[in-house]
Every structure is written in C-alpha cells, then in structure tokens.
Amino acid sequence: MELTVETRPAAEIETGALVGCAFEGDAPIEGALAELDRAAGGALTKLAGSKELTGKWLETTLLHYPQGLKAERLLIVGAGKREKFSHVELRKVAAAAARYLKTRSVKRLAFLSSEDDRSADAAEAIAEGLLLGEYESDKYKSEKKNGGVLDSASLAGWSGAAQSEAEKGLRRGRIIAEGQNFARDLGNEPSNYLTPRVLAHRAEQMARDAKLPIEVLDEKKLAELKMGALLSVAQGSAEPPRLLVLTYTPEKAAAGAPVLGLVGKAVTFDTGGISIKPANAMEEMKFDMCGGAAMLGVMRALIHLKPAIKVIAIVPATENMPGGKAQKPGDVQIAMSGKSIEVINTDAEGRLILSDGLYYARQLGCTHLVDAATLTGAIVVALANVNTGVFGSDPKFTEQVLAASRAAGEKMWPMPLDDEYREMIKSTIADIQNVGSGKGGGASTAAAFLREFTAETPWVHLDIAGTAWLTEAKPWSAKGATGVAVRTCVELAMQLGAGRG
Ligand code: BES
Ligand code: ZN
Ligand code: ZN
C-alpha cells in the first residue's frame, strides 16, 4: 500500500473514502470533524442529534457521496472517550478503518488526523495502524478474502508546515508495521512450508535485501559448538535444525554502549515429541516459532531505524517430532554451557533450545538479553491472551523493557521469578530438569530454567504463548499471528541507543 501525506483541505480530497474520528461525549462533532460537517451542510450534526453517531469506541458510520466533499465516502470511526485516547487507540482506529473499507472494496482512503495532534508520533501510529489493519493472511486461498487490498492511503489534516513531521512519522510507522507483518507472515505459514531450513532461507533473503549480515549454522556446526540441548530436540525429526544469527552494527556506537541480544524460540512445529500432545488443537502448534519470527521482524525494522547500539538476533530453529531417534523422557542432555539437563518431558522443548541460544548470545558479546517464546500453556492460564508475561533477572532492565512495552502499546505484565522456582527444577541425576517438580507455577519454573543460562547478564524473558496468536479476528486485526514483541523490542533498541536507558 502506498502511503503519502496530504496537505489539501479535507473537503478537497478526491478519494474513495475520507476517514474521520469522533469522540464520545456531549459533542462528538468537534475539531477537524466540525470543519467537515460545515462543508457537508451539517450532515454529521444531524446524525449526532439522532444518536446514530455517538463516537463510541469503534462505532462506524458510513456516508456515501457526502454533499460538499470530493470524497466518494465519509467514514466516521468512534474513538471512544477523549481521556482514554492515546496513540495506542489511534493505531487501532486507523487499523479498524482500513479493515472496514477494504471489505467494501475501497481502494483509496485519506485518514484525517484529529485537530490537536499533529505530531510525528501520531502520524506513525496512523501509518502503522493502516498497514497492520490492511494485513491479511490469504496466501493459500484461491479467492482473496475481504474484498481485496487497499492500493493507497494518505494522512490528511497536516498543514504544509507540519508535513515533514508527518513524513518522518509515516516512515517510522511503515518500517515498524512491515517488521510486524514480516513476522506475521512467517507465523501464519503452515509447518510443511516453513521448516527450519525454509525459515533460514526466508531470513537470509530478508537480510540480503536489507544488507544485514546473517550467519546460518547447520547441524554440523551446532554439533561442533556442542549445542546438545538444541540438538536433542531436533534429533526426533527428519528435518535438520538451524541457528540463525543476524547482526546489526551501528556506524558509531558509544564506548561502553550495550550490545542487545534478541533470542527467539522457533519451533516450526511442536508435536510434543515422545511426550506427545493431544490431537485436539495440535494444529495451533505451527505458531511455536513466533518468538523467532518476532526477532527477525525486529531486525528488519532496525536496519532502517538505525539505533546507536549493536543488536544481535539469535534464532534457534527446529521441529519437535517423535521420530525413531527422538529423545525420550528421562534422557540426560549436556547443553552448550556444560550444564546437564534431565529431560522429564520432551514437550518442554522451548527452554532446551533457548538455553543454547541464550548461552551463545552471551558468547557473542551481548551485554543485555531479551528472549521471546511461546513457552508455556501456564502463561495462557495466568494472563489469557491479554498480556505477555515478563520475567527478568535485573529489576532495572526489566522495568526498561516494561516501559518500552507501554510506549509501544503492547500489553505486558511482570511475573515472579523467586529462588523457590529454581528449587523446583533440581534434578536427581543431572544439574537441572526441564520441568518443575512441584505443582503449578509452570511459567515461572520455565523462566527459572532459562535463567540458569544467562548468568550475570541482565535478561528479560517474554512468554508470548497467549499473545502471539489471535483465534478470532478483531475490528483492527486479522486472525492468526500477531507479530507481538516486535514493537516492544524495536522501542527498547531505540531507547537503549538513545542512551535513555
Ligand atoms: N509450545 C508449548 C507452549 C504452549 C502450550 C503454547 C499451549 C500455547 C499453548 C511448549 O513447548 C509446551 O509444550 N510447554 C508445555 C510445558 C510442560 C510440558 C511443562 C506446556 O506448557 O504444557
Ligand atoms: Zn512443547
Ligand atoms: Zn513449544
């Protein structure tokens, strides 16, 4: 979709649909809308008077061939209460408008910014929302759904003087949305199309286009590096594992600047292995690579946004299959760090592959680590699909990640990681075991396991098992992979680069 900034008065814009926002309150027709209303001979005031237009959250009111406007349609989207409105809501309103219009086969739209916010950040939220809302995963459908695609959209309401701010925001919004949509594309792929080797090719292609150095370690190299935990998961599959390493180096990094390591779980399909999962809903486990996909999406965005710090993405990729060579419950594996692990349950495979990924990240010189993983069903029990669970070893860094998530509008919530959870993963015959011995606390014992491989390096673990996938479409989003964690990690890298951390 082509995105531009429009400086003509709204009434003059020739487009398929002009989109405006109405706020819930005594007078939903205010600011930029009031101007349109005057041009349209008071049509909106009348609709508000008859309570057809109230400004309630995501209410839609569509007028065809509105009098006095050059646009073919006028769409008013409810923005809810003004006090509750931020760029997070603005992004959703823009996304909902894009989805609403594309189902009606509209090809062009102009999104009118509200009167009092003409910041670059507002333009970013609108551009991002439009691209995220437009996204559809219909690659394997013969007939593309929802009426097709939007060809172009413009950001309207910016004066000539504010145009360059709008363009700055638009560019950032596009970059971040494309990073997310890249991650969503990977997440939506079925596992027969997206094996670890194919994931590596897709990452290589992306990296080549972006001129980003990438290294793909194959099973031979992984064996040389003694990544016993990752290899133990891969041994039950006919598909060989891969480990992807993408490195972004800034032109100038300040001395002593952090090196951010982004580690993402990429199990391209999780059957559970010998501890096999029940058949019901097992197809959902193609999403088990969404953490890895998110980190690739982050790198795709960062190469354009150019933070002032070095960022390394490490993505261990494998299937978890119950083949004849598969590891069995009770097996002991030696991780790259040298720690021995008793594998009580082969379905707790994410922590195994991440243990080698995290350790390797430290070897590569990362001073700060963030991992994203669809790690536990327990986090879904605790937080449903509302919040990502956040576990951290360093309170300051954890708070930095949480602050980045708030700025990015991705809901995340801190979870406990007390020493008692570490006690629960002690093994009788090895250093640690891959599931907790006591009852409950599954998300925390999983995090405690990961912590064993991060030593003193500040580290944050994002359990995205509940938030990486939408089972039902929302007004602002298609169902399927969400691309969660991309925006937070991009924001974090930019903030660490700005020295604000
Ligand atoms: N990929 C799953 C986590 C998962 C489960 C995500 C359900 C979404 C829904 C992970 O590899 C897994 O199977 N975890 C097990 C761990 C258990 C065996 C300790 C789980 O959470 O059930
Ligand atoms: Zn599993
Ligand atoms: Zn898994």
Short mmCIF file of C-alpha atoms in Angstrom, two decimals, residues 12-450:
data_model
loop_
_atom_site.label_atom_id
_atom_site.label_comp_id
_atom_site.label_asym_id
_atom_site.label_seq_id
_atom_site.Cartn_x
_atom_site.Cartn_y
_atom_site.Cartn_z
CA GLU A 12 -10.98 19.00 -1.39
CA ILE A 13 -9.51 15.49 -1.28
CA GLU A 14 -10.62 13.20 -4.07
CA THR A 15 -10.51 9.71 -2.63
CA GLY A 16 -12.54 6.56 -2.20
CA ALA A 17 -13.14 7.29 1.45
CA LEU A 18 -12.29 10.09 3.80
CA VAL A 19 -11.95 8.83 7.39
CA GLY A 20 -12.55 10.97 10.46
CA CYS A 21 -12.63 10.20 14.20
CA ALA A 22 -15.46 11.16 16.52
CA PHE A 23 -15.00 11.21 20.29
CA GLU A 24 -17.64 10.06 22.69
CA GLY A 25 -19.07 12.98 24.66
CA ASP A 26 -21.61 15.74 24.58
CA ALA A 27 -20.38 16.97 21.23
CA PRO A 28 -18.89 14.22 19.11
CA ILE A 29 -18.53 16.66 16.23
CA GLU A 30 -15.53 18.70 17.23
CA GLY A 31 -12.26 19.91 15.80
CA ALA A 32 -11.38 18.51 12.40
CA LEU A 33 -14.81 16.90 12.10
CA ALA A 34 -16.61 20.21 12.67
CA GLU A 35 -14.90 21.60 9.59
CA LEU A 36 -16.04 18.63 7.54
CA ASP A 37 -19.52 18.89 8.96
CA ARG A 38 -19.76 22.51 7.82
CA ALA A 39 -18.61 21.54 4.32
CA ALA A 40 -21.16 18.72 4.27
CA GLY A 41 -24.00 21.02 5.28
CA GLY A 42 -24.34 19.78 8.85
CA ALA A 43 -24.87 16.10 7.95
CA LEU A 44 -22.80 14.90 10.90
CA THR A 45 -24.52 17.16 13.41
CA LYS A 46 -27.83 15.67 12.28
CA LEU A 47 -26.54 12.11 12.73
CA ALA A 48 -25.23 13.00 16.16
CA GLY A 49 -28.59 14.55 17.03
CA SER A 50 -30.40 11.34 16.15
CA LYS A 51 -27.81 9.37 18.18
CA GLU A 52 -26.75 7.44 15.10
CA LEU A 53 -23.29 8.87 15.57
CA THR A 54 -22.07 8.85 19.16
CA GLY A 55 -18.31 8.42 18.96
CA LYS A 56 -18.44 5.14 20.93
CA TRP A 57 -15.30 3.04 20.63
CA LEU A 58 -15.00 1.70 17.06
CA GLU A 59 -18.56 2.60 16.06
CA THR A 60 -18.64 3.07 12.28
CA THR A 61 -20.85 5.49 10.36
CA LEU A 62 -20.60 5.48 6.60
CA LEU A 63 -21.98 8.20 4.31
CA HIS A 64 -21.98 7.78 0.55
CA TYR A 65 -21.32 10.68 -1.82
CA PRO A 66 -21.38 13.21 1.02
CA GLN A 67 -22.55 16.58 -0.15
CA GLY A 68 -19.87 19.26 -0.25
CA LEU A 69 -16.95 16.78 -0.19
CA LYS A 70 -14.91 15.49 -3.08
CA ALA A 71 -14.53 12.09 -1.41
CA GLU A 72 -16.87 9.29 -2.54
CA ARG A 73 -17.49 8.24 1.05
CA LEU A 74 -17.12 9.64 4.50
CA LEU A 75 -16.39 7.12 7.24
CA ILE A 76 -16.56 8.25 10.84
CA VAL A 77 -14.92 5.88 13.31
CA GLY A 78 -15.73 6.14 17.02
CA ALA A 79 -12.61 6.94 19.01
CA GLY A 80 -14.19 6.45 22.45
CA LYS A 81 -13.62 8.79 25.37
CA ARG A 82 -11.08 11.55 24.82
CA GLU A 83 -9.43 10.96 28.22
CA LYS A 84 -8.71 7.35 27.29
CA PHE A 85 -7.38 8.16 23.85
CA SER A 86 -3.66 7.80 23.12
CA HIS A 87 -1.57 6.75 20.15
CA VAL A 88 -2.33 3.15 21.08
CA GLU A 89 -6.02 3.79 20.38
CA LEU A 90 -5.20 5.93 17.33
CA ARG A 91 -3.33 2.99 15.82
CA LYS A 92 -6.34 0.74 16.38
CA VAL A 93 -8.80 3.27 14.92
CA ALA A 94 -6.68 3.57 11.78
CA ALA A 95 -6.40 -0.20 11.54
CA ALA A 96 -10.15 -0.66 12.01
CA ALA A 97 -10.84 1.92 9.29
CA ALA A 98 -8.55 0.11 6.87
CA ARG A 99 -10.24 -3.23 7.57
CA TYR A 100 -13.74 -1.78 7.33
CA LEU A 101 -13.05 -0.14 3.99
CA LYS A 102 -11.21 -2.98 2.36
CA THR A 103 -14.13 -5.35 2.97
CA ARG A 104 -16.15 -2.83 0.94
CA SER A 105 -13.62 -2.94 -1.88
CA VAL A 106 -12.49 0.65 -1.37
CA LYS A 107 -9.07 1.13 -2.93
CA ARG A 108 -8.05 4.57 -1.69
CA LEU A 109 -8.55 6.33 1.62
CA ALA A 110 -7.49 9.52 3.36
CA PHE A 111 -7.23 9.44 7.15
CA LEU A 112 -7.98 12.77 8.74
CA SER A 113 -5.91 13.35 11.84
CA SER A 114 -7.67 14.82 14.84
CA GLU A 115 -7.26 18.57 15.27
CA ASP A 116 -4.96 18.77 18.24
CA ASP A 117 -2.40 16.08 17.49
CA ARG A 118 -0.18 16.66 14.52
CA SER A 119 2.95 15.07 15.95
CA ALA A 120 5.27 12.69 14.13
CA ASP A 121 4.23 10.06 16.68
CA ALA A 122 0.58 10.45 15.67
CA ALA A 123 1.49 10.04 12.00
CA GLU A 124 3.50 6.96 12.97
CA ALA A 125 0.51 5.45 14.78
CA ILE A 126 -1.82 6.09 11.84
CA ALA A 127 0.54 4.73 9.20
CA GLU A 128 1.30 1.70 11.33
CA GLY A 129 -2.39 1.09 12.03
CA LEU A 130 -3.33 1.30 8.36
CA LEU A 131 -0.68 -1.24 7.36
CA LEU A 132 -1.43 -3.60 10.25
CA GLY A 133 -5.17 -3.42 9.61
CA GLU A 134 -4.74 -3.99 5.91
CA TYR A 135 -2.78 -7.20 6.56
CA GLU A 136 -4.46 -10.46 5.63
CA SER A 137 -3.11 -13.96 5.60
CA ASP A 138 -4.69 -15.30 2.43
CA LYS A 139 -1.63 -16.66 0.67
CA TYR A 140 -3.14 -20.12 0.32
CA LYS A 141 -6.67 -19.03 -0.64
CA SER A 142 -7.70 -19.16 -4.28
CA GLU A 143 -10.06 -16.26 -3.70
CA LYS A 144 -8.59 -13.44 -1.71
CA LYS A 145 -10.95 -12.57 1.08
CA ASN A 146 -12.31 -9.32 2.39
CA GLY A 147 -12.74 -7.57 -0.93
CA GLY A 148 -9.09 -7.22 -1.79
CA VAL A 149 -6.46 -4.71 -0.98
CA LEU A 150 -6.14 -1.04 -0.35
CA ASP A 151 -3.90 0.48 -3.01
CA SER A 152 -3.14 3.75 -1.34
CA ALA A 153 -3.79 5.78 1.76
CA SER A 154 -2.94 9.31 2.72
CA LEU A 155 -2.56 11.07 6.04
CA ALA A 156 -4.70 14.17 5.87
CA GLY A 157 -5.07 17.20 8.09
CA TRP A 158 -1.40 18.16 8.15
CA SER A 159 -0.56 21.69 7.17
CA GLY A 160 2.36 22.39 4.85
CA ALA A 161 4.44 23.34 7.89
CA ALA A 162 3.78 20.06 9.67
CA GLN A 163 4.30 17.96 6.57
CA SER A 164 7.87 16.95 7.26
CA GLU A 165 6.97 15.81 10.79
CA ALA A 166 4.16 13.72 9.32
CA GLU A 167 6.51 12.23 6.76
CA LYS A 168 9.00 11.33 9.45
CA GLY A 169 6.30 9.56 11.44
CA LEU A 170 4.89 7.88 8.37
CA ARG A 171 8.29 6.44 7.52
CA ARG A 172 8.78 5.05 11.02
CA GLY A 173 5.25 3.66 11.09
CA ARG A 174 5.79 1.89 7.80
CA ILE A 175 9.10 0.38 8.89
CA ILE A 176 7.72 -0.96 12.17
CA ALA A 177 4.48 -2.25 10.63
CA GLU A 178 6.42 -4.03 7.91
CA GLY A 179 8.60 -5.65 10.56
CA GLN A 180 5.48 -6.89 12.32
CA ASN A 181 3.82 -8.06 9.12
CA PHE A 182 7.00 -9.89 8.16
CA ALA A 183 6.81 -11.74 11.50
CA ARG A 184 3.09 -12.40 10.98
CA ASP A 185 3.69 -13.87 7.53
CA LEU A 186 6.19 -16.34 8.99
CA GLY A 187 3.87 -17.15 11.91
CA ASN A 188 0.95 -17.92 9.63
CA GLU A 189 2.92 -20.32 7.41
CA PRO A 190 2.00 -23.97 7.86
CA SER A 191 4.84 -26.12 9.10
CA ASN A 192 5.09 -28.16 5.91
CA TYR A 193 6.01 -24.95 4.10
CA LEU A 194 8.07 -23.43 6.89
CA THR A 195 10.66 -25.92 8.07
CA PRO A 196 13.78 -24.74 9.92
CA ARG A 197 15.68 -24.71 6.63
CA VAL A 198 12.99 -22.67 4.90
CA LEU A 199 12.90 -20.26 7.84
CA ALA A 200 16.66 -19.84 7.39
CA HIS A 201 16.18 -19.12 3.69
CA ARG A 202 13.48 -16.57 4.40
CA ALA A 203 15.73 -14.87 6.95
CA GLU A 204 18.65 -14.92 4.50
CA GLN A 205 16.52 -13.36 1.81
CA MET A 206 15.34 -10.63 4.16
CA ALA A 207 18.87 -9.99 5.43
CA ARG A 208 20.29 -9.87 1.90
CA ASP A 209 17.65 -7.33 0.82
CA ALA A 210 18.40 -5.23 3.89
CA LYS A 211 22.19 -5.67 3.62
CA LEU A 212 22.26 -7.15 7.10
CA PRO A 213 24.95 -9.76 7.85
CA ILE A 214 23.49 -13.19 8.65
CA GLU A 215 25.05 -16.48 9.59
CA VAL A 216 23.14 -19.76 9.39
CA LEU A 217 24.60 -22.57 11.48
CA ASP A 218 23.71 -26.06 10.27
CA GLU A 219 23.55 -29.29 12.26
CA LYS A 220 27.26 -29.99 11.75
CA LYS A 221 28.28 -26.62 13.11
CA LEU A 222 25.81 -26.95 16.00
CA ALA A 223 27.44 -30.25 16.90
CA GLU A 224 30.90 -28.64 16.77
CA LEU A 225 29.65 -25.95 19.12
CA LYS A 226 28.25 -28.70 21.39
CA MET A 227 24.73 -27.31 21.40
CA GLY A 228 23.44 -30.51 22.96
CA ALA A 229 20.14 -29.06 24.16
CA LEU A 230 19.08 -27.72 20.77
CA LEU A 231 20.25 -30.89 19.01
CA SER A 232 18.37 -33.10 21.46
CA VAL A 233 15.07 -31.55 20.37
CA ALA A 234 15.99 -31.80 16.68
CA GLN A 235 17.02 -35.47 16.80
CA GLY A 236 13.45 -36.75 16.56
CA SER A 237 12.83 -35.00 13.27
CA ALA A 238 13.73 -35.74 9.65
CA GLU A 239 14.26 -32.00 9.19
CA PRO A 240 17.66 -30.70 10.33
CA PRO A 241 17.84 -27.76 12.78
CA ARG A 242 19.32 -24.35 12.09
CA LEU A 243 20.54 -21.49 14.23
CA LEU A 244 20.25 -18.03 12.71
CA VAL A 245 22.48 -15.16 13.78
CA LEU A 246 21.77 -11.69 12.41
CA THR A 247 24.00 -8.81 13.42
CA TYR A 248 23.22 -5.13 13.19
CA THR A 249 26.24 -2.88 13.80
CA PRO A 250 25.73 0.88 14.10
CA GLU A 251 28.04 3.25 12.27
CA LYS A 252 29.05 4.73 15.61
CA ALA A 253 28.36 3.14 18.94
CA ALA A 254 29.35 4.98 22.10
CA ALA A 255 32.13 3.35 24.11
CA GLY A 256 30.60 1.01 26.67
CA ALA A 257 27.25 1.02 24.86
CA PRO A 258 25.13 -2.06 25.49
CA VAL A 259 25.01 -4.92 23.00
CA LEU A 260 21.44 -6.17 22.85
CA GLY A 261 20.86 -9.86 22.21
CA LEU A 262 17.42 -10.88 20.95
CA VAL A 263 16.80 -14.60 21.26
CA GLY A 264 13.63 -16.08 19.74
CA LYS A 265 12.18 -19.58 20.01
CA ALA A 266 11.49 -21.03 16.57
CA VAL A 267 9.98 -24.50 16.89
CA THR A 268 8.40 -24.71 13.44
CA PHE A 269 6.09 -27.41 14.74
CA ASP A 270 5.69 -28.72 18.27
CA THR A 271 4.09 -32.17 18.44
CA GLY A 272 5.39 -32.51 21.99
CA GLY A 273 7.83 -35.21 20.87
CA ILE A 274 7.55 -38.56 22.69
CA SER A 275 5.57 -36.75 25.42
CA ILE A 276 3.12 -36.17 22.58
CA LYS A 277 0.38 -33.57 22.69
CA PRO A 278 -3.30 -34.49 22.34
CA ALA A 279 -4.71 -34.23 18.79
CA ASN A 280 -7.20 -31.54 19.74
CA ALA A 281 -5.89 -28.14 18.58
CA MET A 282 -2.45 -29.55 17.86
CA GLU A 283 -2.55 -27.70 14.52
CA GLU A 284 -2.09 -24.50 16.50
CA MET A 285 1.47 -25.57 17.28
CA LYS A 286 2.68 -24.30 13.91
CA PHE A 287 2.78 -20.97 15.76
CA ASP A 288 5.57 -22.18 18.04
CA MET A 289 8.14 -20.20 16.04
CA CYS A 290 6.54 -16.81 16.64
CA GLY A 291 9.25 -15.71 19.09
CA GLY A 292 11.93 -16.30 16.46
CA ALA A 293 9.82 -14.63 13.78
CA ALA A 294 9.39 -11.58 16.02
CA MET A 295 13.14 -11.18 16.45
CA LEU A 296 13.61 -11.39 12.67
CA GLY A 297 10.91 -8.73 12.26
CA VAL A 298 12.72 -6.52 14.78
CA MET A 299 15.98 -6.80 12.81
CA ARG A 300 14.17 -5.98 9.59
CA ALA A 301 12.93 -2.77 11.20
CA LEU A 302 16.18 -1.84 12.96
CA ILE A 303 18.27 -1.89 9.81
CA HIS A 304 16.17 1.07 8.64
CA LEU A 305 15.73 2.80 12.01
CA LYS A 306 19.45 2.57 12.78
CA PRO A 307 19.70 2.58 16.58
CA ALA A 308 23.07 3.60 18.01
CA ILE A 309 23.73 0.20 19.61
CA LYS A 310 24.76 -3.19 18.31
CA VAL A 311 21.91 -5.71 18.18
CA ILE A 312 22.29 -9.44 17.57
CA ALA A 313 19.34 -11.71 16.89
CA ILE A 314 19.80 -15.41 17.69
CA VAL A 315 17.08 -17.76 16.48
CA PRO A 316 17.36 -21.49 17.23
CA ALA A 317 15.03 -23.30 14.81
CA THR A 318 13.87 -26.92 14.88
CA GLU A 319 10.85 -29.18 14.74
CA ASN A 320 9.83 -31.14 17.85
CA MET A 321 8.88 -34.59 16.49
CA PRO A 322 8.51 -38.09 17.95
CA GLY A 323 10.67 -39.85 15.31
CA GLY A 324 12.55 -43.09 15.93
CA LYS A 325 15.64 -41.18 17.01
CA ALA A 326 13.70 -38.82 19.26
CA GLN A 327 14.89 -38.15 22.78
CA LYS A 328 12.90 -39.90 25.48
CA PRO A 329 11.67 -38.82 28.89
CA GLY A 330 14.46 -39.40 31.39
CA ASP A 331 17.26 -38.77 28.89
CA VAL A 332 20.09 -36.52 30.03
CA GLN A 333 21.47 -33.88 27.68
CA ILE A 334 24.50 -31.62 28.00
CA ALA A 335 23.85 -28.03 26.99
CA MET A 336 26.48 -25.87 25.32
CA SER A 337 27.15 -24.20 28.67
CA GLY A 338 28.16 -27.59 30.08
CA LYS A 339 25.09 -27.91 32.34
CA SER A 340 23.44 -31.33 32.35
CA ILE A 341 19.68 -31.45 31.86
CA GLU A 342 17.32 -34.29 32.67
CA VAL A 343 14.52 -34.19 30.10
CA ILE A 344 11.47 -35.17 32.12
CA ASN A 345 9.03 -34.05 29.44
CA THR A 346 10.02 -33.76 25.79
CA ASP A 347 7.21 -31.23 25.28
CA ALA A 348 9.14 -28.70 27.36
CA GLU A 349 11.44 -28.24 24.37
CA GLY A 350 11.38 -24.46 24.02
CA ARG A 351 13.52 -23.95 27.11
CA LEU A 352 16.00 -26.53 25.79
CA ILE A 353 16.64 -24.74 22.52
CA LEU A 354 16.64 -21.32 24.22
CA SER A 355 19.23 -22.46 26.76
CA ASP A 356 21.78 -22.90 23.97
CA GLY A 357 20.55 -19.74 22.21
CA LEU A 358 20.96 -17.61 25.35
CA TYR A 359 24.36 -19.05 26.18
CA TYR A 360 25.57 -18.47 22.62
CA ALA A 361 24.28 -14.89 22.71
CA ARG A 362 26.49 -14.23 25.72
CA GLN A 363 29.45 -15.77 23.93
CA LEU A 364 28.85 -13.38 21.06
CA GLY A 365 29.25 -10.47 23.47
CA CYS A 366 25.68 -9.50 24.27
CA THR A 367 25.51 -7.40 27.45
CA HIS A 368 21.69 -7.41 27.64
CA LEU A 369 19.37 -10.23 26.65
CA VAL A 370 15.70 -10.38 25.73
CA ASP A 371 14.06 -13.61 24.66
CA ALA A 372 10.60 -14.09 23.21
CA ALA A 373 9.00 -17.52 23.21
CA THR A 374 5.63 -19.25 23.01
CA LEU A 375 6.92 -21.10 26.02
CA THR A 376 4.14 -22.29 28.31
CA GLY A 377 0.45 -23.11 28.42
CA ALA A 378 0.67 -21.91 32.03
CA ILE A 379 1.10 -18.28 30.98
CA VAL A 380 -2.15 -18.57 28.99
CA VAL A 381 -3.88 -19.79 32.16
CA ALA A 382 -2.46 -16.84 34.12
CA LEU A 383 -2.83 -13.97 31.65
CA ALA A 384 -5.10 -15.32 28.85
CA ASN A 385 -4.44 -13.67 25.50
CA VAL A 386 -4.39 -10.22 27.07
CA ASN A 387 -0.85 -9.79 28.43
CA THR A 388 2.56 -11.14 27.59
CA GLY A 389 4.29 -12.49 30.73
CA VAL A 390 7.53 -10.72 31.63
CA PHE A 391 10.26 -12.36 33.74
CA GLY A 392 13.57 -10.72 34.45
CA SER A 393 16.82 -11.13 36.38
CA ASP A 394 17.66 -7.43 36.69
CA PRO A 395 14.94 -5.09 38.04
CA LYS A 396 16.25 -2.03 36.20
CA PHE A 397 16.43 -3.73 32.82
CA THR A 398 13.06 -5.43 33.39
CA GLU A 399 11.50 -2.04 34.07
CA GLN A 400 13.11 -0.69 30.90
CA VAL A 401 11.50 -3.47 28.85
CA LEU A 402 8.13 -2.89 30.54
CA ALA A 403 8.41 0.85 29.81
CA ALA A 404 9.19 0.06 26.17
CA SER A 405 6.11 -2.19 26.01
CA ARG A 406 3.92 0.60 27.36
CA ALA A 407 5.32 3.08 24.86
CA ALA A 408 4.79 0.55 22.09
CA GLY A 409 1.24 -0.27 23.18
CA GLU A 410 1.88 -3.99 23.67
CA LYS A 411 0.36 -5.20 26.93
CA MET A 412 2.89 -6.95 29.16
CA TRP A 413 2.79 -7.85 32.83
CA PRO A 414 5.60 -8.66 35.31
CA MET A 415 5.66 -12.22 36.65
CA PRO A 416 7.59 -13.64 39.64
CA LEU A 417 10.91 -15.40 39.41
CA ASP A 418 11.82 -16.17 43.05
CA ASP A 419 14.60 -18.57 44.03
CA GLU A 420 11.95 -21.09 45.10
CA TYR A 421 11.16 -21.74 41.43
CA ARG A 422 14.80 -22.65 40.91
CA GLU A 423 14.49 -25.23 43.68
CA MET A 424 11.63 -26.80 41.73
CA ILE A 425 13.83 -27.65 38.72
CA LYS A 426 16.52 -29.53 40.64
CA SER A 427 17.08 -32.99 39.18
CA THR A 428 18.00 -36.21 40.96
CA ILE A 429 20.60 -37.25 38.44
CA ALA A 430 21.52 -34.09 36.49
CA ASP A 431 22.15 -30.41 37.28
CA ILE A 432 18.60 -29.39 36.42
CA GLN A 433 15.47 -30.90 34.92
CA ASN A 434 13.29 -29.37 32.23
CA VAL A 435 10.01 -29.24 34.17
CA GLY A 436 9.10 -28.18 37.69
CA SER A 437 8.79 -30.91 40.33
CA GLY A 438 6.07 -29.32 42.43
CA LYS A 439 2.55 -28.34 41.44
CA GLY A 440 1.81 -25.28 39.36
CA GLY A 441 3.89 -22.22 38.56
CA GLY A 442 4.68 -23.61 35.11
CA ALA A 443 5.51 -20.26 33.55
CA SER A 444 7.84 -19.33 36.41
CA THR A 445 9.66 -22.68 36.54
CA ALA A 446 10.21 -22.39 32.77
CA ALA A 447 11.69 -18.93 33.29
CA ALA A 448 13.82 -20.23 36.18
CA PHE A 449 15.21 -22.84 33.78
CA LEU A 450 16.18 -20.18 31.24
#
